[in-house]
Amino acid sequence: MALLRIPDPYDFDLSTQRFRRWGRDPANLWEEGALWRAVEGREVRIAAAKGGVGVEPLDATTGVTVLKLLGAEFDLDAFYGFAATEPVLANIVPAIRGLRPPLAPDPFESLVTSITAQQVSLHAAFAVRSRFIEYFGVAAVHAVAFPTRERVALATEEELTALGFSRRKAEYVLGLARSDLDLYELALLPDEEVKARITSLRGLGEWSADWFLARYLARPRAWPAGDLALRKAVLAFYPGVTDVRAAGDRFDPFQNLSAHYLLAALRYS
DNA sequence: ACCCAGGCATTGG
DNA sequence: CCAATGCATGGG
């Protein structure tokens, strides 16, 4: 199995908790001690390895996707340098050192995942999302490829509600799939312009746009201030805070990583 | 049975 | 501009 280097420090087991904590994720499947994902029709196996991860098969295509998926682009050293100067983060970081927030490798996947997670518990969201993937996705050996925008554009509202989507959310997913917005082009735009374009779509509000910036584009300053869990984490670690959005300023320019570390720290506390 | 959970659009003031 | 409401599911 070929080694794909991930910058140190990197804790593979800790970083991939997201894929199994709230339920089964067929698109990023944890099985046999490894992470499995379909990449352009082929299945890739990703496992812990010294100095990075073992990837099979490893080539230019799978390598780029796995680096993206595992959040290799985050500059943890710079973040830790900053965290050492911030009392709360300085306390939080040691226990979860090597945590690299995983990313959605694809924008459509990122947005549909957000729609499934709106308002409901992540357990419920995973269940619906899992059925969606199994129904519309293409199965590999272990994992199932996340459904493509093109396939979902051909779906019906009834198919989606049968999987557990509310009527409204079914409309949102179909509207997204059928919209004329170029999701790949968003990577070229500044944060605020990305948010404006995402929120122009029905069913995608500021919360979804912020997580898109954070978990697809890996924008350093993304700060999903409306997120219920992040709000709880901020209030738990900063009892004096009254304005969670404004509280993000103290982490500038590391709001994204700070949010992920606060969430993880709350989970493990 | 009931309540809440990592929102959002809609409606009405 | 802000408050109230409905939404489908899964876990407690």
PDB file of C-alpha atoms (C1' of nucleotides) in Angstrom:
ATOM      1  CA  MET A   1       0.000   0.000   0.000  1.00  0.00           C
ATOM      2  CA  ALA A   2       1.476   3.320  -1.107  1.00  0.00           C
ATOM      3  CA  LEU A   3       2.171   6.068   1.397  1.00  0.00           C
ATOM      4  CA  LEU A   4       0.515   9.432   0.928  1.00  0.00           C
ATOM      5  CA  ARG A   5       2.227  11.991   3.119  1.00  0.00           C
ATOM      6  CA  ILE A   6       0.088  14.124   5.414  1.00  0.00           C
ATOM      7  CA  PRO A   7       1.867  16.945   7.245  1.00  0.00           C
ATOM      8  CA  ASP A   8       2.686  16.151  10.861  1.00  0.00           C
ATOM      9  CA  PRO A   9       1.070  16.122  13.293  1.00  0.00           C
ATOM     10  CA  TYR A  10      -1.743  13.932  12.052  1.00  0.00           C
ATOM     11  CA  ASP A  11      -3.956  11.587  14.051  1.00  0.00           C
ATOM     12  CA  PHE A  12      -5.865   9.503  11.512  1.00  0.00           C
ATOM     13  CA  ASP A  13      -8.128   7.756  13.992  1.00  0.00           C
ATOM     14  CA  LEU A  14      -9.081  10.967  15.751  1.00  0.00           C
ATOM     15  CA  SER A  15      -9.598  12.864  12.509  1.00  0.00           C
ATOM     16  CA  THR A  16     -11.890  10.257  10.959  1.00  0.00           C
ATOM     17  CA  GLN A  17     -14.235   9.997  13.965  1.00  0.00           C
ATOM     18  CA  ARG A  18     -16.674  12.196  12.081  1.00  0.00           C
ATOM     19  CA  PHE A  19     -17.314   9.406   9.583  1.00  0.00           C
ATOM     20  CA  ARG A  20     -18.557   6.960  12.197  1.00  0.00           C
ATOM     21  CA  ARG A  21     -19.627   8.930  15.268  1.00  0.00           C
ATOM     22  CA  TRP A  22     -23.227   9.635  14.293  1.00  0.00           C
ATOM     23  CA  GLY A  23     -23.907   6.636  12.133  1.00  0.00           C
ATOM     24  CA  ARG A  24     -22.959   4.903   8.956  1.00  0.00           C
ATOM     25  CA  ASP A  25     -21.653   7.001   6.074  1.00  0.00           C
ATOM     26  CA  PRO A  26     -21.703   4.840   2.934  1.00  0.00           C
ATOM     27  CA  ALA A  27     -19.775   7.471   0.942  1.00  0.00           C
ATOM     28  CA  ASN A  28     -16.931   7.564   3.478  1.00  0.00           C
ATOM     29  CA  LEU A  29     -17.238   4.115   4.887  1.00  0.00           C
ATOM     30  CA  TRP A  30     -15.347   2.977   7.951  1.00  0.00           C
ATOM     31  CA  GLU A  31     -14.859  -0.776   7.734  1.00  0.00           C
ATOM     32  CA  GLU A  32     -12.115  -3.260   8.491  1.00  0.00           C
ATOM     33  CA  GLY A  33     -10.146  -0.529  10.239  1.00  0.00           C
ATOM     34  CA  ALA A  34      -9.907   1.592   7.119  1.00  0.00           C
ATOM     35  CA  LEU A  35     -11.775   4.347   5.305  1.00  0.00           C
ATOM     36  CA  TRP A  36     -13.230   3.452   1.924  1.00  0.00           C
ATOM     37  CA  ARG A  37     -14.364   5.901  -0.706  1.00  0.00           C
ATOM     38  CA  ALA A  38     -15.295   5.703  -4.385  1.00  0.00           C
ATOM     39  CA  VAL A  39     -13.207   8.074  -6.489  1.00  0.00           C
ATOM     40  CA  GLU A  40     -14.251   8.427 -10.118  1.00  0.00           C
ATOM     41  CA  GLY A  41     -15.579   4.908 -10.329  1.00  0.00           C
ATOM     42  CA  ARG A  42     -12.760   3.234  -8.450  1.00  0.00           C
ATOM     43  CA  GLU A  43     -12.721   2.352  -4.789  1.00  0.00           C
ATOM     44  CA  VAL A  44      -9.906   3.662  -2.656  1.00  0.00           C
ATOM     45  CA  ARG A  45      -8.797   2.230   0.670  1.00  0.00           C
ATOM     46  CA  ILE A  46      -7.309   4.693   3.151  1.00  0.00           C
ATOM     47  CA  ALA A  47      -5.603   3.468   6.301  1.00  0.00           C
ATOM     48  CA  ALA A  48      -3.378   4.790   9.041  1.00  0.00           C
ATOM     49  CA  ALA A  49       0.345   4.815   8.291  1.00  0.00           C
ATOM     50  CA  LYS A  50       3.398   6.436   9.734  1.00  0.00           C
ATOM     51  CA  GLY A  51       4.023   9.843   8.151  1.00  0.00           C
ATOM     52  CA  GLY A  52       0.631   9.977   6.461  1.00  0.00           C
ATOM     53  CA  VAL A  53      -1.897   7.436   5.243  1.00  0.00           C
ATOM     54  CA  GLY A  54      -1.702   4.297   3.192  1.00  0.00           C
ATOM     55  CA  VAL A  55      -3.712   4.666  -0.005  1.00  0.00           C
ATOM     56  CA  GLU A  56      -4.621   1.919  -2.451  1.00  0.00           C
ATOM     57  CA  PRO A  57      -4.636   2.518  -5.318  1.00  0.00           C
ATOM     58  CA  LEU A  58      -2.568   5.702  -5.223  1.00  0.00           C
ATOM     59  CA  ASP A  59      -2.230   7.872  -8.297  1.00  0.00           C
ATOM     60  CA  ALA A  60      -2.655  11.534  -9.157  1.00  0.00           C
ATOM     61  CA  THR A  61      -6.451  11.378  -9.071  1.00  0.00           C
ATOM     62  CA  THR A  62      -6.925   9.422  -5.872  1.00  0.00           C
ATOM     63  CA  GLY A  63      -4.072  11.288  -4.210  1.00  0.00           C
ATOM     64  CA  VAL A  64      -5.623  14.700  -4.784  1.00  0.00           C
ATOM     65  CA  THR A  65      -9.026  13.540  -3.546  1.00  0.00           C
ATOM     66  CA  VAL A  66      -7.630  11.893  -0.431  1.00  0.00           C
ATOM     67  CA  LEU A  67      -5.537  14.944   0.452  1.00  0.00           C
ATOM     68  CA  LYS A  68      -8.666  17.057   0.131  1.00  0.00           C
ATOM     69  CA  LEU A  69     -10.832  14.564   2.041  1.00  0.00           C
ATOM     70  CA  LEU A  70      -8.427  14.387   4.951  1.00  0.00           C
ATOM     71  CA  GLY A  71      -7.922  18.136   5.208  1.00  0.00           C
ATOM     72  CA  ALA A  72      -4.227  18.042   4.363  1.00  0.00           C
ATOM     73  CA  GLU A  73      -4.322  21.691   3.291  1.00  0.00           C
ATOM     74  CA  PHE A  74      -4.929  23.001   6.809  1.00  0.00           C
ATOM     75  CA  ASP A  75      -1.854  24.593   8.318  1.00  0.00           C
ATOM     76  CA  LEU A  76      -1.929  23.023  11.766  1.00  0.00           C
ATOM     77  CA  ASP A  77       1.499  24.309  12.775  1.00  0.00           C
ATOM     78  CA  ALA A  78       0.415  27.904  12.261  1.00  0.00           C
ATOM     79  CA  PHE A  79      -2.815  27.218  14.110  1.00  0.00           C
ATOM     80  CA  TYR A  80      -1.016  25.652  17.051  1.00  0.00           C
ATOM     81  CA  GLY A  81       1.323  28.619  17.176  1.00  0.00           C
ATOM     82  CA  PHE A  82      -1.680  30.873  17.487  1.00  0.00           C
ATOM     83  CA  ALA A  83      -3.505  28.547  19.889  1.00  0.00           C
ATOM     84  CA  ALA A  84      -0.577  28.681  22.291  1.00  0.00           C
ATOM     85  CA  THR A  85      -1.288  32.392  22.738  1.00  0.00           C
ATOM     86  CA  GLU A  86      -5.005  31.925  23.377  1.00  0.00           C
ATOM     87  CA  PRO A  87      -5.716  30.546  26.860  1.00  0.00           C
ATOM     88  CA  VAL A  88      -8.778  28.436  26.061  1.00  0.00           C
ATOM     89  CA  LEU A  89      -7.373  26.896  22.885  1.00  0.00           C
ATOM     90  CA  ALA A  90      -4.078  26.303  24.639  1.00  0.00           C
ATOM     91  CA  ASN A  91      -5.946  24.090  27.106  1.00  0.00           C
ATOM     92  CA  ILE A  92      -7.988  22.329  24.460  1.00  0.00           C
ATOM     93  CA  VAL A  93      -5.366  21.507  21.855  1.00  0.00           C
ATOM     94  CA  PRO A  94      -3.087  19.011  23.649  1.00  0.00           C
ATOM     95  CA  ALA A  95      -5.782  16.337  24.041  1.00  0.00           C
ATOM     96  CA  ILE A  96      -6.800  16.505  20.370  1.00  0.00           C
ATOM     97  CA  ARG A  97      -3.485  17.317  18.770  1.00  0.00           C
ATOM     98  CA  GLY A  98      -3.303  15.948  15.248  1.00  0.00           C
ATOM     99  CA  LEU A  99      -6.996  16.519  14.576  1.00  0.00           C
ATOM    100  CA  ARG A 100      -7.374  17.563  10.957  1.00  0.00           C
ATOM    101  CA  PRO A 101     -10.984  18.366  10.024  1.00  0.00           C
ATOM    102  CA  PRO A 102     -12.016  16.167   7.102  1.00  0.00           C
ATOM    103  CA  LEU A 103     -13.480  17.970   4.109  1.00  0.00           C
ATOM    104  CA  ALA A 104     -16.159  17.152   1.579  1.00  0.00           C
ATOM    105  CA  PRO A 105     -14.234  16.601  -1.674  1.00  0.00           C
ATOM    106  CA  ASP A 106     -17.200  17.747  -3.749  1.00  0.00           C
ATOM    107  CA  PRO A 107     -19.402  20.861  -3.498  1.00  0.00           C
ATOM    108  CA  PHE A 108     -22.706  19.150  -4.274  1.00  0.00           C
ATOM    109  CA  GLU A 109     -21.984  16.556  -1.628  1.00  0.00           C
ATOM    110  CA  SER A 110     -21.196  19.294   0.858  1.00  0.00           C
ATOM    111  CA  LEU A 111     -24.448  21.162   0.247  1.00  0.00           C
ATOM    112  CA  VAL A 112     -26.727  18.128   0.203  1.00  0.00           C
ATOM    113  CA  THR A 113     -25.125  16.966   3.428  1.00  0.00           C
ATOM    114  CA  SER A 114     -25.913  20.327   4.974  1.00  0.00           C
ATOM    115  CA  ILE A 115     -29.535  20.163   3.860  1.00  0.00           C
ATOM    116  CA  THR A 116     -29.926  16.744   5.481  1.00  0.00           C
ATOM    117  CA  ALA A 117     -28.464  18.117   8.716  1.00  0.00           C
ATOM    118  CA  GLN A 118     -30.646  21.199   8.958  1.00  0.00           C
ATOM    119  CA  GLN A 119     -32.602  21.345  12.187  1.00  0.00           C
ATOM    120  CA  VAL A 120     -32.478  17.622  12.987  1.00  0.00           C
ATOM    121  CA  SER A 121     -29.991  15.687  15.096  1.00  0.00           C
ATOM    122  CA  LEU A 122     -26.913  14.392  13.323  1.00  0.00           C
ATOM    123  CA  HIS A 123     -28.068  10.840  14.059  1.00  0.00           C
ATOM    124  CA  ALA A 124     -31.259  11.520  12.127  1.00  0.00           C
ATOM    125  CA  ALA A 125     -29.355  13.368   9.406  1.00  0.00           C
ATOM    126  CA  PHE A 126     -26.951  10.452   8.929  1.00  0.00           C
ATOM    127  CA  ALA A 127     -29.828   8.010   8.613  1.00  0.00           C
ATOM    128  CA  VAL A 128     -31.545  10.004   5.877  1.00  0.00           C
ATOM    129  CA  ARG A 129     -28.282  10.806   4.108  1.00  0.00           C
ATOM    130  CA  SER A 130     -27.286   7.166   4.209  1.00  0.00           C
ATOM    131  CA  ARG A 131     -30.513   6.054   2.532  1.00  0.00           C
ATOM    132  CA  PHE A 132     -30.083   8.817  -0.043  1.00  0.00           C
ATOM    133  CA  ILE A 133     -26.588   7.608  -0.896  1.00  0.00           C
ATOM    134  CA  GLU A 134     -27.625   3.960  -1.112  1.00  0.00           C
ATOM    135  CA  TYR A 135     -30.582   4.824  -3.330  1.00  0.00           C
ATOM    136  CA  PHE A 136     -29.029   7.285  -5.787  1.00  0.00           C
ATOM    137  CA  GLY A 137     -25.336   6.452  -5.514  1.00  0.00           C
ATOM    138  CA  VAL A 138     -23.304   3.903  -7.422  1.00  0.00           C
ATOM    139  CA  ALA A 139     -21.978   1.109  -5.243  1.00  0.00           C
ATOM    140  CA  ALA A 140     -18.317   0.171  -5.289  1.00  0.00           C
ATOM    141  CA  VAL A 141     -17.118  -2.814  -3.242  1.00  0.00           C
ATOM    142  CA  HIS A 142     -17.410  -1.320   0.235  1.00  0.00           C
ATOM    143  CA  ALA A 143     -18.285   2.334  -0.238  1.00  0.00           C
ATOM    144  CA  VAL A 144     -20.964   3.916  -2.384  1.00  0.00           C
ATOM    145  CA  ALA A 145     -20.182   6.910  -4.563  1.00  0.00           C
ATOM    146  CA  PHE A 146     -22.047   9.979  -3.375  1.00  0.00           C
ATOM    147  CA  PRO A 147     -24.913  10.648  -5.814  1.00  0.00           C
ATOM    148  CA  THR A 148     -24.013  13.010  -8.619  1.00  0.00           C
ATOM    149  CA  ARG A 149     -25.783  16.271  -9.205  1.00  0.00           C
ATOM    150  CA  GLU A 150     -26.821  15.047 -12.649  1.00  0.00           C
ATOM    151  CA  ARG A 151     -28.474  11.933 -11.275  1.00  0.00           C
ATOM    152  CA  VAL A 152     -30.254  13.791  -8.494  1.00  0.00           C
ATOM    153  CA  ALA A 153     -31.532  16.362 -10.972  1.00  0.00           C
ATOM    154  CA  LEU A 154     -33.563  13.529 -12.515  1.00  0.00           C
ATOM    155  CA  ALA A 155     -35.067  12.440  -9.210  1.00  0.00           C
ATOM    156  CA  THR A 156     -38.622  13.174  -8.090  1.00  0.00           C
ATOM    157  CA  GLU A 157     -39.848  14.761  -4.912  1.00  0.00           C
ATOM    158  CA  GLU A 158     -41.614  11.510  -4.040  1.00  0.00           C
ATOM    159  CA  GLU A 159     -38.410   9.494  -4.278  1.00  0.00           C
ATOM    160  CA  LEU A 160     -36.741  11.867  -1.836  1.00  0.00           C
ATOM    161  CA  THR A 161     -39.589  12.017   0.664  1.00  0.00           C
ATOM    162  CA  ALA A 162     -39.665   8.218   0.638  1.00  0.00           C
ATOM    163  CA  LEU A 163     -36.073   8.327   1.903  1.00  0.00           C
ATOM    164  CA  GLY A 164     -37.066  10.537   4.824  1.00  0.00           C
ATOM    165  CA  PHE A 165     -36.581  14.027   3.441  1.00  0.00           C
ATOM    166  CA  SER A 166     -39.313  16.472   4.372  1.00  0.00           C
ATOM    167  CA  ARG A 167     -41.287  17.858   1.473  1.00  0.00           C
ATOM    168  CA  ARG A 168     -39.395  21.114   1.849  1.00  0.00           C
ATOM    169  CA  LYS A 169     -35.961  19.510   1.930  1.00  0.00           C
ATOM    170  CA  ALA A 170     -36.828  17.420  -1.120  1.00  0.00           C
ATOM    171  CA  GLU A 171     -37.572  20.665  -2.944  1.00  0.00           C
ATOM    172  CA  TYR A 172     -34.290  22.154  -1.759  1.00  0.00           C
ATOM    173  CA  VAL A 173     -32.228  19.191  -2.982  1.00  0.00           C
ATOM    174  CA  LEU A 174     -33.942  19.127  -6.372  1.00  0.00           C
ATOM    175  CA  GLY A 175     -33.639  22.889  -6.693  1.00  0.00           C
ATOM    176  CA  LEU A 176     -29.950  22.729  -5.920  1.00  0.00           C
ATOM    177  CA  ALA A 177     -29.315  19.907  -8.368  1.00  0.00           C
ATOM    178  CA  ARG A 178     -31.235  21.676 -11.130  1.00  0.00           C
ATOM    179  CA  SER A 179     -29.989  25.203 -10.502  1.00  0.00           C
ATOM    180  CA  ASP A 180     -27.654  26.852 -12.982  1.00  0.00           C
ATOM    181  CA  LEU A 181     -25.124  27.823 -10.333  1.00  0.00           C
ATOM    182  CA  ASP A 182     -21.622  26.540 -11.135  1.00  0.00           C
ATOM    183  CA  LEU A 183     -20.531  25.040  -7.823  1.00  0.00           C
ATOM    184  CA  TYR A 184     -16.908  24.573  -8.873  1.00  0.00           C
ATOM    185  CA  GLU A 185     -16.525  28.215  -9.812  1.00  0.00           C
ATOM    186  CA  LEU A 186     -17.239  29.197  -6.209  1.00  0.00           C
ATOM    187  CA  ALA A 187     -13.710  28.212  -5.236  1.00  0.00           C
ATOM    188  CA  LEU A 188     -12.458  31.286  -7.087  1.00  0.00           C
ATOM    189  CA  LEU A 189     -14.570  33.769  -5.120  1.00  0.00           C
ATOM    190  CA  PRO A 190     -14.017  35.513  -1.798  1.00  0.00           C
ATOM    191  CA  ASP A 191     -15.905  34.259   1.262  1.00  0.00           C
ATOM    192  CA  GLU A 192     -18.683  36.834   1.201  1.00  0.00           C
ATOM    193  CA  GLU A 193     -19.387  36.326  -2.489  1.00  0.00           C
ATOM    194  CA  VAL A 194     -19.555  32.548  -1.973  1.00  0.00           C
ATOM    195  CA  LYS A 195     -22.046  33.077   0.831  1.00  0.00           C
ATOM    196  CA  ALA A 196     -24.158  35.388  -1.311  1.00  0.00           C
ATOM    197  CA  ARG A 197     -24.361  32.856  -4.126  1.00  0.00           C
ATOM    198  CA  ILE A 198     -25.072  29.885  -1.872  1.00  0.00           C
ATOM    199  CA  THR A 199     -27.779  31.702   0.059  1.00  0.00           C
ATOM    200  CA  SER A 200     -29.426  32.822  -3.166  1.00  0.00           C
ATOM    201  CA  LEU A 201     -30.540  29.194  -3.514  1.00  0.00           C
ATOM    202  CA  ARG A 202     -33.737  28.264  -1.744  1.00  0.00           C
ATOM    203  CA  GLY A 203     -33.107  26.090   1.288  1.00  0.00           C
ATOM    204  CA  LEU A 204     -29.505  27.154   1.763  1.00  0.00           C
ATOM    205  CA  GLY A 205     -29.100  29.826   4.425  1.00  0.00           C
ATOM    206  CA  GLU A 206     -26.167  31.329   6.207  1.00  0.00           C
ATOM    207  CA  TRP A 207     -25.507  28.240   8.313  1.00  0.00           C
ATOM    208  CA  SER A 208     -25.193  26.048   5.216  1.00  0.00           C
ATOM    209  CA  ALA A 209     -23.047  28.631   3.437  1.00  0.00           C
ATOM    210  CA  ASP A 210     -20.705  28.912   6.418  1.00  0.00           C
ATOM    211  CA  TRP A 211     -20.222  25.152   6.589  1.00  0.00           C
ATOM    212  CA  PHE A 212     -19.633  25.115   2.831  1.00  0.00           C
ATOM    213  CA  LEU A 213     -16.812  27.608   3.345  1.00  0.00           C
ATOM    214  CA  ALA A 214     -15.504  25.600   6.277  1.00  0.00           C
ATOM    215  CA  ARG A 215     -15.863  22.013   5.109  1.00  0.00           C
ATOM    216  CA  TYR A 216     -15.571  22.228   1.348  1.00  0.00           C
ATOM    217  CA  LEU A 217     -13.467  25.290   0.627  1.00  0.00           C
ATOM    218  CA  ALA A 218     -11.434  25.045   3.858  1.00  0.00           C
ATOM    219  CA  ARG A 219     -11.508  28.822   4.192  1.00  0.00           C
ATOM    220  CA  PRO A 220      -9.481  29.777   7.283  1.00  0.00           C
ATOM    221  CA  ARG A 221     -11.932  32.430   8.495  1.00  0.00           C
ATOM    222  CA  ALA A 222     -15.144  30.424   8.093  1.00  0.00           C
ATOM    223  CA  TRP A 223     -17.102  30.699  11.341  1.00  0.00           C
ATOM    224  CA  PRO A 224     -20.556  29.038  11.432  1.00  0.00           C
ATOM    225  CA  ALA A 225     -21.830  31.243  14.224  1.00  0.00           C
ATOM    226  CA  GLY A 226     -25.396  30.041  13.821  1.00  0.00           C
ATOM    227  CA  ASP A 227     -24.496  26.410  14.429  1.00  0.00           C
ATOM    228  CA  LEU A 228     -26.226  25.078  17.512  1.00  0.00           C
ATOM    229  CA  ALA A 229     -23.357  22.843  18.589  1.00  0.00           C
ATOM    230  CA  LEU A 230     -20.750  25.542  18.008  1.00  0.00           C
ATOM    231  CA  ARG A 231     -22.844  27.971  20.011  1.00  0.00           C
ATOM    232  CA  LYS A 232     -22.976  25.510  22.876  1.00  0.00           C
ATOM    233  CA  ALA A 233     -19.227  24.964  22.662  1.00  0.00           C
ATOM    234  CA  VAL A 234     -18.440  28.683  22.648  1.00  0.00           C
ATOM    235  CA  LEU A 235     -20.748  29.345  25.591  1.00  0.00           C
ATOM    236  CA  ALA A 236     -19.233  26.413  27.472  1.00  0.00           C
ATOM    237  CA  PHE A 237     -15.629  27.538  27.006  1.00  0.00           C
ATOM    238  CA  TYR A 238     -16.258  31.291  27.116  1.00  0.00           C
ATOM    239  CA  PRO A 239     -18.959  31.812  29.761  1.00  0.00           C
ATOM    240  CA  GLY A 240     -18.908  35.594  29.346  1.00  0.00           C
ATOM    241  CA  VAL A 241     -19.671  35.579  25.637  1.00  0.00           C
ATOM    242  CA  THR A 242     -23.020  37.026  24.568  1.00  0.00           C
ATOM    243  CA  ASP A 243     -22.406  37.369  20.831  1.00  0.00           C
ATOM    244  CA  VAL A 244     -21.126  34.138  19.309  1.00  0.00           C
ATOM    245  CA  ARG A 245     -20.587  35.671  15.893  1.00  0.00           C
ATOM    246  CA  ALA A 246     -18.455  38.470  17.269  1.00  0.00           C
ATOM    247  CA  ALA A 247     -16.582  35.970  19.433  1.00  0.00           C
ATOM    248  CA  GLY A 248     -15.116  34.525  16.251  1.00  0.00           C
ATOM    249  CA  ASP A 249     -12.966  37.630  15.862  1.00  0.00           C
ATOM    250  CA  ARG A 250     -10.635  36.510  18.617  1.00  0.00           C
ATOM    251  CA  PHE A 251      -9.599  33.529  16.489  1.00  0.00           C
ATOM    252  CA  ASP A 252      -8.812  35.515  13.370  1.00  0.00           C
ATOM    253  CA  PRO A 253      -7.515  34.222  10.966  1.00  0.00           C
ATOM    254  CA  PHE A 254      -8.055  30.711  12.358  1.00  0.00           C
ATOM    255  CA  GLN A 255     -11.834  30.736  12.890  1.00  0.00           C
ATOM    256  CA  ASN A 256     -12.385  27.525  10.924  1.00  0.00           C
ATOM    257  CA  LEU A 257      -9.875  25.394  12.809  1.00  0.00           C
ATOM    258  CA  SER A 258     -10.890  27.020  16.092  1.00  0.00           C
ATOM    259  CA  ALA A 259     -14.516  26.074  15.464  1.00  0.00           C
ATOM    260  CA  HIS A 260     -13.573  22.474  14.745  1.00  0.00           C
ATOM    261  CA  TYR A 261     -11.373  22.262  17.823  1.00  0.00           C
ATOM    262  CA  LEU A 262     -14.026  23.784  20.076  1.00  0.00           C
ATOM    263  CA  LEU A 263     -16.610  21.325  18.758  1.00  0.00           C
ATOM    264  CA  ALA A 264     -14.293  18.374  19.200  1.00  0.00           C
ATOM    265  CA  ALA A 265     -13.251  19.516  22.666  1.00  0.00           C
ATOM    266  CA  LEU A 266     -16.875  19.768  23.745  1.00  0.00           C
ATOM    267  CA  ARG A 267     -17.553  16.261  22.430  1.00  0.00           C
ATOM    268  CA  TYR A 268     -14.636  14.789  24.327  1.00  0.00           C
ATOM    269  CA  SER A 269     -15.246  16.706  27.540  1.00  0.00           C
TER     270      SER A 269
ATOM    271  C1'  DA B   1     -46.480  10.102  24.220  1.00  0.00           C
ATOM    272  C1'  DC B   2     -43.329  13.866  24.262  1.00  0.00           C
ATOM    273  C1'  DC B   3     -39.171  16.747  23.479  1.00  0.00           C
ATOM    274  C1'  DC B   4     -35.139  18.030  21.314  1.00  0.00           C
ATOM    275  C1'  DA B   5     -31.760  18.015  17.696  1.00  0.00           C
ATOM    276  C1'  DG B   6     -25.107  21.192  14.365  1.00  0.00           C
ATOM    277  C1'  DG B   7     -32.112  25.400   9.866  1.00  0.00           C
ATOM    278  C1'  DC B   8     -34.983  27.464   6.680  1.00  0.00           C
ATOM    279  C1'  DA B   9     -38.830  29.654   4.390  1.00  0.00           C
ATOM    280  C1'  DT B  10     -43.038  31.590   5.124  1.00  0.00           C
ATOM    281  C1'  DT B  11     -46.271  34.479   7.319  1.00  0.00           C
ATOM    282  C1'  DG B  12     -47.675  38.201  10.140  1.00  0.00           C
ATOM    283  C1'  DG B  13     -46.795  42.028  13.068  1.00  0.00           C
TER     284       DG B  13
ATOM    285  C1'  DC C   1     -36.580  44.497  11.484  1.00  0.00           C
ATOM    286  C1'  DC C   2     -38.231  40.539  14.833  1.00  0.00           C
ATOM    287  C1'  DA C   3     -41.585  36.546  16.543  1.00  0.00           C
ATOM    288  C1'  DA C   4     -44.186  32.475  15.555  1.00  0.00           C
ATOM    289  C1'  DT C   5     -44.899  28.281  12.904  1.00  0.00           C
ATOM    290  C1'  DG C   6     -44.338  23.744  10.334  1.00  0.00           C
ATOM    291  C1'  DC C   7     -41.239  20.341   8.939  1.00  0.00           C
ATOM    292  C1'  DA C   8     -39.636  14.421   9.166  1.00  0.00           C
ATOM    293  C1'  DT C   9     -36.424  11.608  11.527  1.00  0.00           C
ATOM    294  C1'  DG C  10     -34.019   9.219  15.516  1.00  0.00           C
ATOM    295  C1'  DG C  11     -32.654   9.058  20.336  1.00  0.00           C
ATOM    296  C1'  DG C  12     -33.582   9.902  25.115  1.00  0.00           C
TER     297       DG C  12
END
